[in-house]
Amino acid sequence: MIDPARLERLVARRVAGEPLEHVLGWVAFAGRRWSVGPGVFVPRRRTELMVAAALSLPRRPGAVTVLDLCCGCGAVGGAVLLGLREDGRDVALHALDVDPAATGHARRNLEPLGGAVRTGDLFDPLPAKLRGRADVLLCNAPYVPTDAIATMPPEAREHEPAVALDGGGDGLDVVRRVVDAAPAWLAPGGSLLFEVGTGQVARATALVGRAGLAPRVVTDADPDADDATGGTVVVATLPR
């Protein structure tokens, strides 16, 4: 039975507007609980579409190398890791985020599963031996335009880090950097997956094409879904 004083403190935090996941210390994502806490981005349920898209990619024989950039608490990469293992695949997962608070939770979530977690800017912390070896490159990059941050729910804009939300003027600043660098890190036939808003699809796929990758768009099957409830994922594949 929970201590009444502790319960009162938790309720007070929630009433004050703190995200429920921060209060509880975990988030439900892709059928599993993942550690998350104050100051860390809470993965959205719509991002489960990215996991599903990653698990549906064609696979070469042998072990699968997964890179998870902007990993936050590590739930996206962890869910892909577990899904691939359920299919009997050997998986090497490398998760990265610029925010030490996020990678602290990612280590708690991923190291028991055999994943490696590093803190740093995008690809910078990765060892050079991984260049050209990524079969799956996940990037849950921030894609909210700077001017739109003020319209987000208070739970997000007041309690989640700006670095995990603010994608710059058109929302695609981080995406551009990742797309430009991705071909050097992908294995032939490997794919980069990232989420965008519905109004950003044309610009995002154009970026992908200019980088020499083949774009494909995966959307939520619900025709009434919007950016808050339904996902839009760009899959960018390096030709073999």
Coordinates of C-alpha atoms in Angstrom, one line a residue:
M1 CA 0.0 0.0 0.0
I2 CA 1.4 3.4 -1.0
D3 CA 2.3 5.8 1.8
P4 CA -0.4 8.5 2.1
A5 CA 2.2 11.3 2.4
R6 CA 4.0 10.1 -0.7
L7 CA 0.7 9.8 -2.6
E8 CA -0.2 13.4 -1.6
R9 CA 3.2 14.6 -3.0
L10 CA 2.7 12.7 -6.3
V11 CA -0.9 14.1 -6.7
A12 CA 0.4 17.6 -6.0
R13 CA 3.0 17.3 -8.7
R14 CA 0.4 16.1 -11.2
V15 CA -2.0 18.9 -10.2
A16 CA 0.8 21.4 -10.7
G17 CA 1.0 20.2 -14.4
E18 CA 3.9 17.8 -14.3
P19 CA 3.5 15.0 -16.9
L20 CA 2.1 11.9 -15.4
E21 CA 5.0 9.9 -16.7
H22 CA 7.5 12.1 -14.8
V23 CA 5.4 11.7 -11.7
L24 CA 5.3 7.9 -12.0
G25 CA 8.9 7.5 -13.2
W26 CA 8.0 5.4 -16.3
V27 CA 6.2 5.6 -19.6
A28 CA 4.2 2.9 -21.4
F29 CA 5.5 2.5 -24.9
A30 CA 5.3 -0.4 -27.4
G31 CA 4.0 -2.8 -24.7
R32 CA 6.7 -2.1 -22.1
R33 CA 7.4 0.3 -19.3
W34 CA 10.5 2.5 -19.7
S35 CA 12.2 4.6 -17.1
V36 CA 11.7 8.4 -17.6
G37 CA 11.8 11.3 -15.3
P38 CA 11.8 15.1 -14.8
G39 CA 13.5 17.1 -17.6
V40 CA 13.4 14.2 -20.0
F41 CA 11.3 13.9 -23.2
V42 CA 8.3 11.5 -22.9
P43 CA 8.0 9.3 -26.0
R44 CA 4.6 9.7 -27.6
R45 CA 2.4 6.8 -28.5
R46 CA 2.3 7.9 -32.1
T47 CA 6.0 7.1 -32.4
E48 CA 5.2 3.5 -32.0
L49 CA 4.6 3.8 -35.8
M50 CA 8.4 4.3 -36.2
V51 CA 9.0 1.0 -34.3
A52 CA 6.5 -0.8 -36.5
A53 CA 8.1 0.6 -39.7
A54 CA 11.6 -0.4 -38.5
L55 CA 10.5 -3.9 -37.7
S56 CA 8.9 -4.3 -41.1
L57 CA 12.1 -3.4 -43.1
P58 CA 13.6 -6.2 -45.2
R59 CA 16.7 -7.7 -43.5
R60 CA 20.0 -9.0 -44.7
P61 CA 21.2 -12.3 -43.2
G62 CA 23.2 -11.9 -40.0
A63 CA 23.3 -9.6 -37.1
V64 CA 21.5 -6.2 -37.2
T65 CA 23.2 -3.0 -36.3
V66 CA 20.8 -0.3 -35.0
L67 CA 21.7 3.3 -34.3
D68 CA 19.2 5.4 -32.2
L69 CA 19.9 9.1 -32.4
C70 CA 18.1 11.6 -30.3
C71 CA 17.3 8.5 -28.2
G72 CA 15.8 10.3 -25.2
C73 CA 15.0 7.6 -22.6
G74 CA 15.8 4.9 -25.2
A75 CA 12.3 3.6 -25.6
V76 CA 12.3 3.6 -29.4
G77 CA 15.6 1.9 -29.9
G78 CA 14.8 -0.5 -27.1
A79 CA 11.5 -1.5 -28.6
V80 CA 13.1 -2.2 -32.0
L81 CA 15.8 -4.2 -30.3
L82 CA 13.3 -6.4 -28.5
G83 CA 11.2 -6.8 -31.6
L84 CA 14.1 -7.9 -33.7
R85 CA 15.2 -10.4 -31.0
E86 CA 11.7 -11.8 -30.9
D87 CA 12.3 -12.6 -34.6
G88 CA 15.5 -14.4 -33.7
R89 CA 17.9 -11.8 -34.8
D90 CA 21.2 -10.8 -33.2
V91 CA 21.1 -7.1 -32.6
A92 CA 23.8 -4.5 -31.7
L93 CA 22.1 -1.3 -30.5
H94 CA 23.9 2.0 -30.1
A95 CA 21.8 4.9 -28.6
L96 CA 22.8 8.5 -28.4
D97 CA 21.5 11.8 -27.1
V98 CA 23.0 15.2 -26.4
D99 CA 21.2 15.5 -23.0
P100 CA 22.9 13.7 -20.1
A101 CA 19.6 13.5 -18.2
A102 CA 18.1 11.6 -21.1
T103 CA 21.1 9.2 -21.5
G104 CA 20.9 8.5 -17.7
H105 CA 17.5 7.0 -18.2
A106 CA 18.5 5.4 -21.5
R107 CA 21.3 3.5 -19.7
R108 CA 18.8 2.2 -17.1
N109 CA 16.5 1.1 -19.9
L110 CA 19.0 -0.3 -22.5
E111 CA 22.1 -1.5 -20.8
P112 CA 20.3 -4.4 -19.1
L113 CA 19.2 -5.4 -22.7
G114 CA 22.8 -5.2 -24.0
G115 CA 22.5 -1.8 -25.6
A116 CA 25.3 0.8 -25.6
V117 CA 24.5 4.4 -24.7
R118 CA 26.6 7.5 -25.3
T119 CA 26.1 11.2 -24.7
G120 CA 26.9 13.7 -27.4
D121 CA 25.7 15.5 -30.5
L122 CA 24.2 13.1 -33.1
F123 CA 26.8 10.9 -34.7
D124 CA 29.8 12.5 -32.9
P125 CA 30.2 9.9 -30.1
L126 CA 30.1 6.9 -32.4
P127 CA 33.2 4.9 -33.1
A128 CA 34.4 5.2 -36.7
K129 CA 34.2 1.4 -37.1
L130 CA 30.4 1.8 -37.3
R131 CA 30.5 3.9 -40.4
G132 CA 28.7 2.2 -43.3
R133 CA 27.3 -0.5 -41.0
A134 CA 24.0 0.7 -39.8
D135 CA 21.1 -1.5 -41.0
V136 CA 18.5 0.7 -39.1
L137 CA 19.1 4.3 -38.2
L138 CA 16.4 5.7 -35.9
C139 CA 16.1 9.4 -35.2
N140 CA 13.2 10.7 -33.1
A141 CA 14.5 14.3 -33.8
P142 CA 12.7 17.4 -32.7
Y143 CA 10.5 18.7 -35.5
V144 CA 8.3 21.4 -33.9
P145 CA 9.0 24.8 -35.6
T146 CA 10.3 27.3 -33.0
D147 CA 7.3 29.6 -33.3
A148 CA 5.0 26.7 -32.6
I149 CA 6.5 25.8 -29.3
A150 CA 4.3 28.3 -27.5
T151 CA 1.2 26.5 -28.8
M152 CA 2.2 23.1 -27.3
P153 CA 0.5 21.9 -24.1
P154 CA 2.1 23.2 -20.9
E155 CA 3.1 19.6 -19.9
A156 CA 5.5 19.6 -22.9
R157 CA 6.8 23.2 -23.1
E158 CA 7.3 23.6 -19.4
H159 CA 8.6 20.2 -18.4
E160 CA 10.4 18.7 -21.3
P161 CA 13.7 20.0 -22.6
A162 CA 13.6 22.5 -25.5
V163 CA 16.4 20.6 -27.2
A164 CA 14.0 17.6 -27.6
L165 CA 11.1 19.8 -29.0
D166 CA 12.5 22.8 -31.0
G167 CA 13.4 21.9 -34.6
G168 CA 14.2 25.4 -35.7
G169 CA 12.5 27.7 -38.1
D170 CA 10.7 25.1 -40.2
G171 CA 11.1 22.3 -37.7
L172 CA 13.7 20.4 -39.8
D173 CA 17.0 21.8 -38.6
V174 CA 18.1 18.5 -36.9
V175 CA 16.5 16.4 -39.6
R176 CA 18.7 18.1 -42.2
R177 CA 21.9 17.3 -40.3
V178 CA 20.9 13.7 -39.8
V179 CA 19.8 13.2 -43.4
D180 CA 23.0 14.8 -44.8
A181 CA 25.2 12.5 -42.7
A182 CA 23.2 9.3 -42.9
P183 CA 24.6 7.9 -46.1
A184 CA 28.0 7.6 -44.6
W185 CA 26.7 5.6 -41.7
L186 CA 24.1 3.4 -43.4
A187 CA 25.0 0.0 -44.8
P188 CA 23.9 -0.6 -48.4
G189 CA 20.1 -1.2 -48.2
G190 CA 20.0 0.3 -44.7
S191 CA 17.3 2.8 -43.8
L192 CA 17.0 6.0 -41.8
L193 CA 13.6 6.5 -40.1
F194 CA 12.4 9.8 -38.6
E195 CA 9.1 11.4 -37.7
V196 CA 7.7 14.6 -39.1
G197 CA 4.5 16.6 -39.1
T198 CA 2.0 16.2 -41.9
G199 CA 2.9 19.6 -43.3
Q200 CA 6.6 18.8 -43.4
V201 CA 6.5 15.7 -45.6
A202 CA 7.2 17.3 -49.0
R203 CA 10.3 19.2 -47.6
A204 CA 11.5 16.1 -45.7
T205 CA 11.3 13.8 -48.7
A206 CA 13.0 16.4 -50.9
L207 CA 15.9 16.5 -48.4
V208 CA 16.1 12.7 -48.5
G209 CA 16.2 12.6 -52.3
R210 CA 19.0 15.2 -52.5
A211 CA 21.1 13.1 -50.1
G212 CA 20.9 10.1 -52.5
L213 CA 18.4 8.1 -50.4
A214 CA 15.1 6.7 -51.6
P215 CA 12.2 8.1 -49.5
R216 CA 9.0 6.3 -48.5
V217 CA 6.3 7.7 -46.2
V218 CA 4.5 5.6 -43.6
T219 CA 1.4 7.2 -42.0
D220 CA -1.1 6.2 -39.4
A221 CA -3.9 4.1 -40.8
D222 CA -6.5 6.2 -39.0
P223 CA -7.8 8.8 -41.6
D224 CA -8.8 11.1 -38.7
A225 CA -5.4 11.1 -37.0
D226 CA -3.5 14.3 -36.7
D227 CA 0.0 15.2 -35.6
A228 CA -1.1 14.8 -32.0
T229 CA -2.6 11.4 -32.3
G230 CA -1.2 9.8 -35.6
G231 CA 2.3 9.4 -36.7
T232 CA 4.0 10.2 -40.0
V233 CA 7.4 8.5 -40.5
V234 CA 9.8 9.0 -43.4
V235 CA 11.8 5.9 -44.3
A236 CA 15.0 6.8 -46.3
T237 CA 16.9 3.9 -47.7
L238 CA 20.4 3.8 -49.1
P239 CA 20.4 1.9 -52.4
R240 CA 22.4 -1.3 -52.5

